[in-house]
mmCIF file of C-alpha atoms in Angstrom:
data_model
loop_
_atom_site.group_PDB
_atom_site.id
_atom_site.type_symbol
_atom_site.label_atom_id
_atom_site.label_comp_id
_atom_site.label_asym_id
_atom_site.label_seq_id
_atom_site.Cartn_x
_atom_site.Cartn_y
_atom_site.Cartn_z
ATOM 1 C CA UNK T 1 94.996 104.193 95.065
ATOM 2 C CA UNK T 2 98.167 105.798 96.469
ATOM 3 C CA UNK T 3 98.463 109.712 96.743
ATOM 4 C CA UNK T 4 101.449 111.189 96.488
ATOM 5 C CA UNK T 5 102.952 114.985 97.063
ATOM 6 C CA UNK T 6 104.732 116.024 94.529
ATOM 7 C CA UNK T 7 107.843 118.770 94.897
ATOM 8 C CA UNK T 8 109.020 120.861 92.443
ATOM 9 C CA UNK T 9 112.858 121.852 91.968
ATOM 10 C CA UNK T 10 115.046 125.009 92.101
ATOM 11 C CA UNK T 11 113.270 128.024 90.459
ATOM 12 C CA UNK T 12 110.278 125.656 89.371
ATOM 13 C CA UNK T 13 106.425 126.174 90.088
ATOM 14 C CA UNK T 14 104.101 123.498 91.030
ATOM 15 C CA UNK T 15 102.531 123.602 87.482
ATOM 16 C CA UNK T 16 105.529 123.162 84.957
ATOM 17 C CA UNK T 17 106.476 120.182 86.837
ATOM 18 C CA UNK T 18 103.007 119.150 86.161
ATOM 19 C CA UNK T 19 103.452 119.956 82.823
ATOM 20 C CA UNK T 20 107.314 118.153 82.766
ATOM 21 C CA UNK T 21 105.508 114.952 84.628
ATOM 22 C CA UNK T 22 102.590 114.138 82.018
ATOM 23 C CA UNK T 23 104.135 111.187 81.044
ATOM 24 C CA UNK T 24 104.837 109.837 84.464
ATOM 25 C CA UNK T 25 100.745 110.748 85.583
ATOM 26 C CA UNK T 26 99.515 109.352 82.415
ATOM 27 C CA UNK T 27 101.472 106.197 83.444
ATOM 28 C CA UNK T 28 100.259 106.473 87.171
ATOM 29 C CA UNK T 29 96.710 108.215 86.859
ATOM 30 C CA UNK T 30 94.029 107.194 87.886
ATOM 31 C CA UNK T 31 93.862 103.775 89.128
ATOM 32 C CA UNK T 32 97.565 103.550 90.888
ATOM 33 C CA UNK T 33 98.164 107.028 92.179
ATOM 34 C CA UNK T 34 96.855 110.535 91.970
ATOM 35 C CA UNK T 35 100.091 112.839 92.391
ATOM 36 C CA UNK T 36 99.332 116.413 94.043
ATOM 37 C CA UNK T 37 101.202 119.340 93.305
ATOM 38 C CA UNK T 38 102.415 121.872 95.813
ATOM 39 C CA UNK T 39 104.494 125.208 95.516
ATOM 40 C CA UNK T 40 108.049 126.155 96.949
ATOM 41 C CA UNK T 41 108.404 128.813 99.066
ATOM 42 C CA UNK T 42 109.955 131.950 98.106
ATOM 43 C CA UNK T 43 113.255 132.594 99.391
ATOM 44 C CA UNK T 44 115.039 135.986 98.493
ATOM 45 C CA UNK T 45 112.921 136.282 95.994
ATOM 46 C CA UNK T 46 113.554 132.580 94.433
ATOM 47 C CA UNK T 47 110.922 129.830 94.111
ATOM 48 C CA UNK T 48 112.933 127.478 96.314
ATOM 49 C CA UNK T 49 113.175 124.572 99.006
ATOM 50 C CA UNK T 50 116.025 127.041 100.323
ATOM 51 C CA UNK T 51 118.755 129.419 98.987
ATOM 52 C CA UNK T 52 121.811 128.193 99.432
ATOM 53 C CA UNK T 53 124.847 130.470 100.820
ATOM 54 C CA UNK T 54 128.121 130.718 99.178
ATOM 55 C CA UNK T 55 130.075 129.338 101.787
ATOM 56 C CA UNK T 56 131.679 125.894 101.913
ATOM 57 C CA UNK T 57 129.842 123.947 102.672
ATOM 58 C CA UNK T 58 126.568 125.866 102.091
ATOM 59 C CA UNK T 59 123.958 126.664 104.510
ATOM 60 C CA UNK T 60 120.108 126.427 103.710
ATOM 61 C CA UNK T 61 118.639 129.912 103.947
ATOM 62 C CA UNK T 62 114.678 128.644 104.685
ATOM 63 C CA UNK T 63 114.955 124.826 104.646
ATOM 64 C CA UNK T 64 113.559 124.601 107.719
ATOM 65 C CA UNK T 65 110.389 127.118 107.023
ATOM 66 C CA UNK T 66 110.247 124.761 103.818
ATOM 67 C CA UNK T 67 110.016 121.555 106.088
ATOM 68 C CA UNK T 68 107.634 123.101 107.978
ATOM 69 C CA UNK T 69 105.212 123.911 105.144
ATOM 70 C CA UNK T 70 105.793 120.753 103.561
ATOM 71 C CA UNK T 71 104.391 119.236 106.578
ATOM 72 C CA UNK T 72 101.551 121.644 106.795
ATOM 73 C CA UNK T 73 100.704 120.592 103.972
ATOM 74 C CA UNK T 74 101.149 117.322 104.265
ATOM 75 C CA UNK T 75 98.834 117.187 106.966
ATOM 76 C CA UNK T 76 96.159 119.866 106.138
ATOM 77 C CA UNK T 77 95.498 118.078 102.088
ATOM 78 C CA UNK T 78 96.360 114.314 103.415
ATOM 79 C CA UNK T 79 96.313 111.752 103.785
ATOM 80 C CA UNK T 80 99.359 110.845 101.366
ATOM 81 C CA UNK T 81 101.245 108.003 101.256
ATOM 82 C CA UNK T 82 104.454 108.969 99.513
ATOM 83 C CA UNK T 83 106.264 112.318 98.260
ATOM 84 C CA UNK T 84 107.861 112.644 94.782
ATOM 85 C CA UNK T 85 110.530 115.365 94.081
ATOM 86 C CA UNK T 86 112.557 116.865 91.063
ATOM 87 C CA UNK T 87 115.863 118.014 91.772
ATOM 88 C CA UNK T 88 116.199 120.141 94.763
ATOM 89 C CA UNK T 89 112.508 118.841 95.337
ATOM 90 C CA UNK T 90 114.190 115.593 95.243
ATOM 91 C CA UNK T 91 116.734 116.946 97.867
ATOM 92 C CA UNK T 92 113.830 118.024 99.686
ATOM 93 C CA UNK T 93 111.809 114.196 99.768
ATOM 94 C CA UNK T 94 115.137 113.159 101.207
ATOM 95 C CA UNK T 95 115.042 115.350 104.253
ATOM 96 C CA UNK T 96 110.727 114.374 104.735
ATOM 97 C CA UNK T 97 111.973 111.084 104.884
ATOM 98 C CA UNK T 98 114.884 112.161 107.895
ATOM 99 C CA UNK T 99 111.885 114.135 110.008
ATOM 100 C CA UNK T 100 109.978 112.050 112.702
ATOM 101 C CA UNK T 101 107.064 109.781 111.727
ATOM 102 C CA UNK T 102 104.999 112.159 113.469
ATOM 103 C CA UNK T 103 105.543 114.975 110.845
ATOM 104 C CA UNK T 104 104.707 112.899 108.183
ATOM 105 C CA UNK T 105 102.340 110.633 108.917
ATOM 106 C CA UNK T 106 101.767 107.493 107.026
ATOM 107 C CA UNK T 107 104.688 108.278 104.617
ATOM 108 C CA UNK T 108 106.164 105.269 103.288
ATOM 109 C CA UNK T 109 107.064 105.737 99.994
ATOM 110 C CA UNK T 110 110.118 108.417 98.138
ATOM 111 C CA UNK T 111 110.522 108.534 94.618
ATOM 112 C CA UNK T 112 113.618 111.079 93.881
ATOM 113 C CA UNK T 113 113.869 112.370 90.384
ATOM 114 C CA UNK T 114 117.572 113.518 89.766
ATOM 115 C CA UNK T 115 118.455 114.137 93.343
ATOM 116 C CA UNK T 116 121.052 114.832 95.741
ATOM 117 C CA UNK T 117 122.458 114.376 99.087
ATOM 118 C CA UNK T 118 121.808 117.693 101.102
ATOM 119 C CA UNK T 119 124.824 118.795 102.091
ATOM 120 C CA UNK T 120 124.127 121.624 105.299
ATOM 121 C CA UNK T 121 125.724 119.799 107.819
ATOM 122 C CA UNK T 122 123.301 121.621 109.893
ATOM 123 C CA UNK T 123 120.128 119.678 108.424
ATOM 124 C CA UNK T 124 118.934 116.338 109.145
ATOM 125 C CA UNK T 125 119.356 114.083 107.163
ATOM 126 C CA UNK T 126 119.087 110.011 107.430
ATOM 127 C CA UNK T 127 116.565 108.649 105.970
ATOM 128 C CA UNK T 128 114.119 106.194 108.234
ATOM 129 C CA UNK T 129 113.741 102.740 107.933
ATOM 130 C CA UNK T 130 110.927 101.755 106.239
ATOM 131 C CA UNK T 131 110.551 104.543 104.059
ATOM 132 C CA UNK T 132 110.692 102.672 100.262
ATOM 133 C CA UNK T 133 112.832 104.650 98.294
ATOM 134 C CA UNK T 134 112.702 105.091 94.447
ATOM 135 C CA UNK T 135 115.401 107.157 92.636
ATOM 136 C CA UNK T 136 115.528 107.970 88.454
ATOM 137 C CA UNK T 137 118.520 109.058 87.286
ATOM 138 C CA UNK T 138 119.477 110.465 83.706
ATOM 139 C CA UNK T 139 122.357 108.791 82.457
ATOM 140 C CA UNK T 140 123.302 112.199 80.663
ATOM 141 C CA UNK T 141 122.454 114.742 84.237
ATOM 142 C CA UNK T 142 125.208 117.237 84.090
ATOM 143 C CA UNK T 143 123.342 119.373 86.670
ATOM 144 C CA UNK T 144 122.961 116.347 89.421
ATOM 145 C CA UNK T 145 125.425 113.745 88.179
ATOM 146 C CA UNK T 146 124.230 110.230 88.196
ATOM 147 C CA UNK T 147 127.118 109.735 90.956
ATOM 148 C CA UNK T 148 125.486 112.215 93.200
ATOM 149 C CA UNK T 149 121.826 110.830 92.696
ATOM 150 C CA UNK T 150 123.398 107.131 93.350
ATOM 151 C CA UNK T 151 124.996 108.900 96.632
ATOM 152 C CA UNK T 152 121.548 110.392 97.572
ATOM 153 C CA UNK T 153 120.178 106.777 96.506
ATOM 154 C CA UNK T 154 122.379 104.720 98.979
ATOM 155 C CA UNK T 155 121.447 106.745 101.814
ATOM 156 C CA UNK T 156 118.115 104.735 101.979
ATOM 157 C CA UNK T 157 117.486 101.015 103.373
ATOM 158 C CA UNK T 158 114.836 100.458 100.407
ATOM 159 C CA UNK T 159 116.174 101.461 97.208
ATOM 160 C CA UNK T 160 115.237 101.001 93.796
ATOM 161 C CA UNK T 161 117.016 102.767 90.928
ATOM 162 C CA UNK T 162 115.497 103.460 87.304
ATOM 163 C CA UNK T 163 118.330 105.207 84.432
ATOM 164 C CA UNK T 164 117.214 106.888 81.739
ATOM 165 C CA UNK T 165 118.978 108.074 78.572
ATOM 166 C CA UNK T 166 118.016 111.562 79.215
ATOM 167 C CA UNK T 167 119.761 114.101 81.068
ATOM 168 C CA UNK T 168 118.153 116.308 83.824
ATOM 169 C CA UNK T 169 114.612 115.803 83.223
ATOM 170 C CA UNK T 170 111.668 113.946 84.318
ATOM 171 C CA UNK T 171 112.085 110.893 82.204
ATOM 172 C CA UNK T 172 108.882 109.700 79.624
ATOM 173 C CA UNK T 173 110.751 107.097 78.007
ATOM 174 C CA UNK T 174 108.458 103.719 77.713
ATOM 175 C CA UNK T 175 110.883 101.885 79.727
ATOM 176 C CA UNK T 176 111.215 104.355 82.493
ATOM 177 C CA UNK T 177 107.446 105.085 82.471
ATOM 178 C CA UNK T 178 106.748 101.192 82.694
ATOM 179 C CA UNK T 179 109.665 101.027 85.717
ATOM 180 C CA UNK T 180 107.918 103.280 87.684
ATOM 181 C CA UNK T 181 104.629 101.728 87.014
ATOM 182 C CA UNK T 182 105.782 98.530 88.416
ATOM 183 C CA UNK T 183 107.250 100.059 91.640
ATOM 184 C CA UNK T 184 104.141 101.899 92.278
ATOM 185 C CA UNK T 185 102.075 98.863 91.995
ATOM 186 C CA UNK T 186 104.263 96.696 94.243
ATOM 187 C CA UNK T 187 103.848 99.554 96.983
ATOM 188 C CA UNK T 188 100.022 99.707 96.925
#
């Protein structure tokens, strides 16, 4: 059984993406993967990755904190295998899977819900071989446009991409649900 970190998005807590991701751990749970749900920091006063500044292009207030206790955790609940992420936790999976093997260890597997390329030229981010990427995009996002997930997805080597009909949410369509299944399985 894989286990997988899960990251929540901009202004989200650990539990209502629980609550958002039913579908997607009833599909999953508990013979393929057990998903494990961790907070974002808080960042003036927002439950984020990082803030980002006004300016063009923006700067990550905390990113790097939030790296660092993604890895702490990481390492302190692991072993994982993988790291899921909604939105801006999507964001955030793509930057785990730009840090050093050594801050991640045994991470092999992203699955990006609604993602986007970072864009703080001052972050790191290309994604490592090897790293098997998944990305599900809502055909109907008008927060993160399916162009900018399909960016964020052809940054990575190992790509599979899932649409839904939805917009930005995780999916629980039967055919998304039933996509995702199938990945999971071929990376056991």
């Amino acid at each position: 059984m894989l286990r997988l970190l899960c990251l929540p998005g901009f202004r989200q807590s650990a539990q209502s993406l629980k609550v958002s991701s039913t579908s997607l751990q009833t599909a999953l749970a508990p013979e393929q993967a057990e998903l494990v749900f961790t907070e974002a920091a808080r960042i003036n006063n927002k439950q984020c990755w990082w803030d980002a500044s006004d300016s063009e292009p923006p700067a990550y207030v905390g990113v790097q904190d939030s790296l660092q206790r993604v890895s702490d955790t990481w390492n302190a609940e692991g072993p994982f295998d993988g790291v899921v992420g909604f939105s801006q936790g999507a964001a955030m999976v793509s930057l785990v899977s730009s840090c050093p093997p050594s801050d991640f260890p045994g991470l092999r597997l992203a699955v990006m819900i609604g993602g986007f390329v970072p864009r703080d030229p001052l972050v790191n981010f290309a994604p490592r071989a090897g790293v098997r990427s998944l990305h599900i995009i809502g055909s109907l996002d008008n927060i993160v446009t399916p162009e900018r997930s399909l960016a964020l997805a052809h940054s990575f080597d190992e790509r599979q991409i899932v649409e839904h009909g939805e917009g930005h949410v995780v999916p629980s369509d039967e055919v998304s649900m039933l996509a995702i299944k199938d990945w999971i399985a071929s990376s056991q």
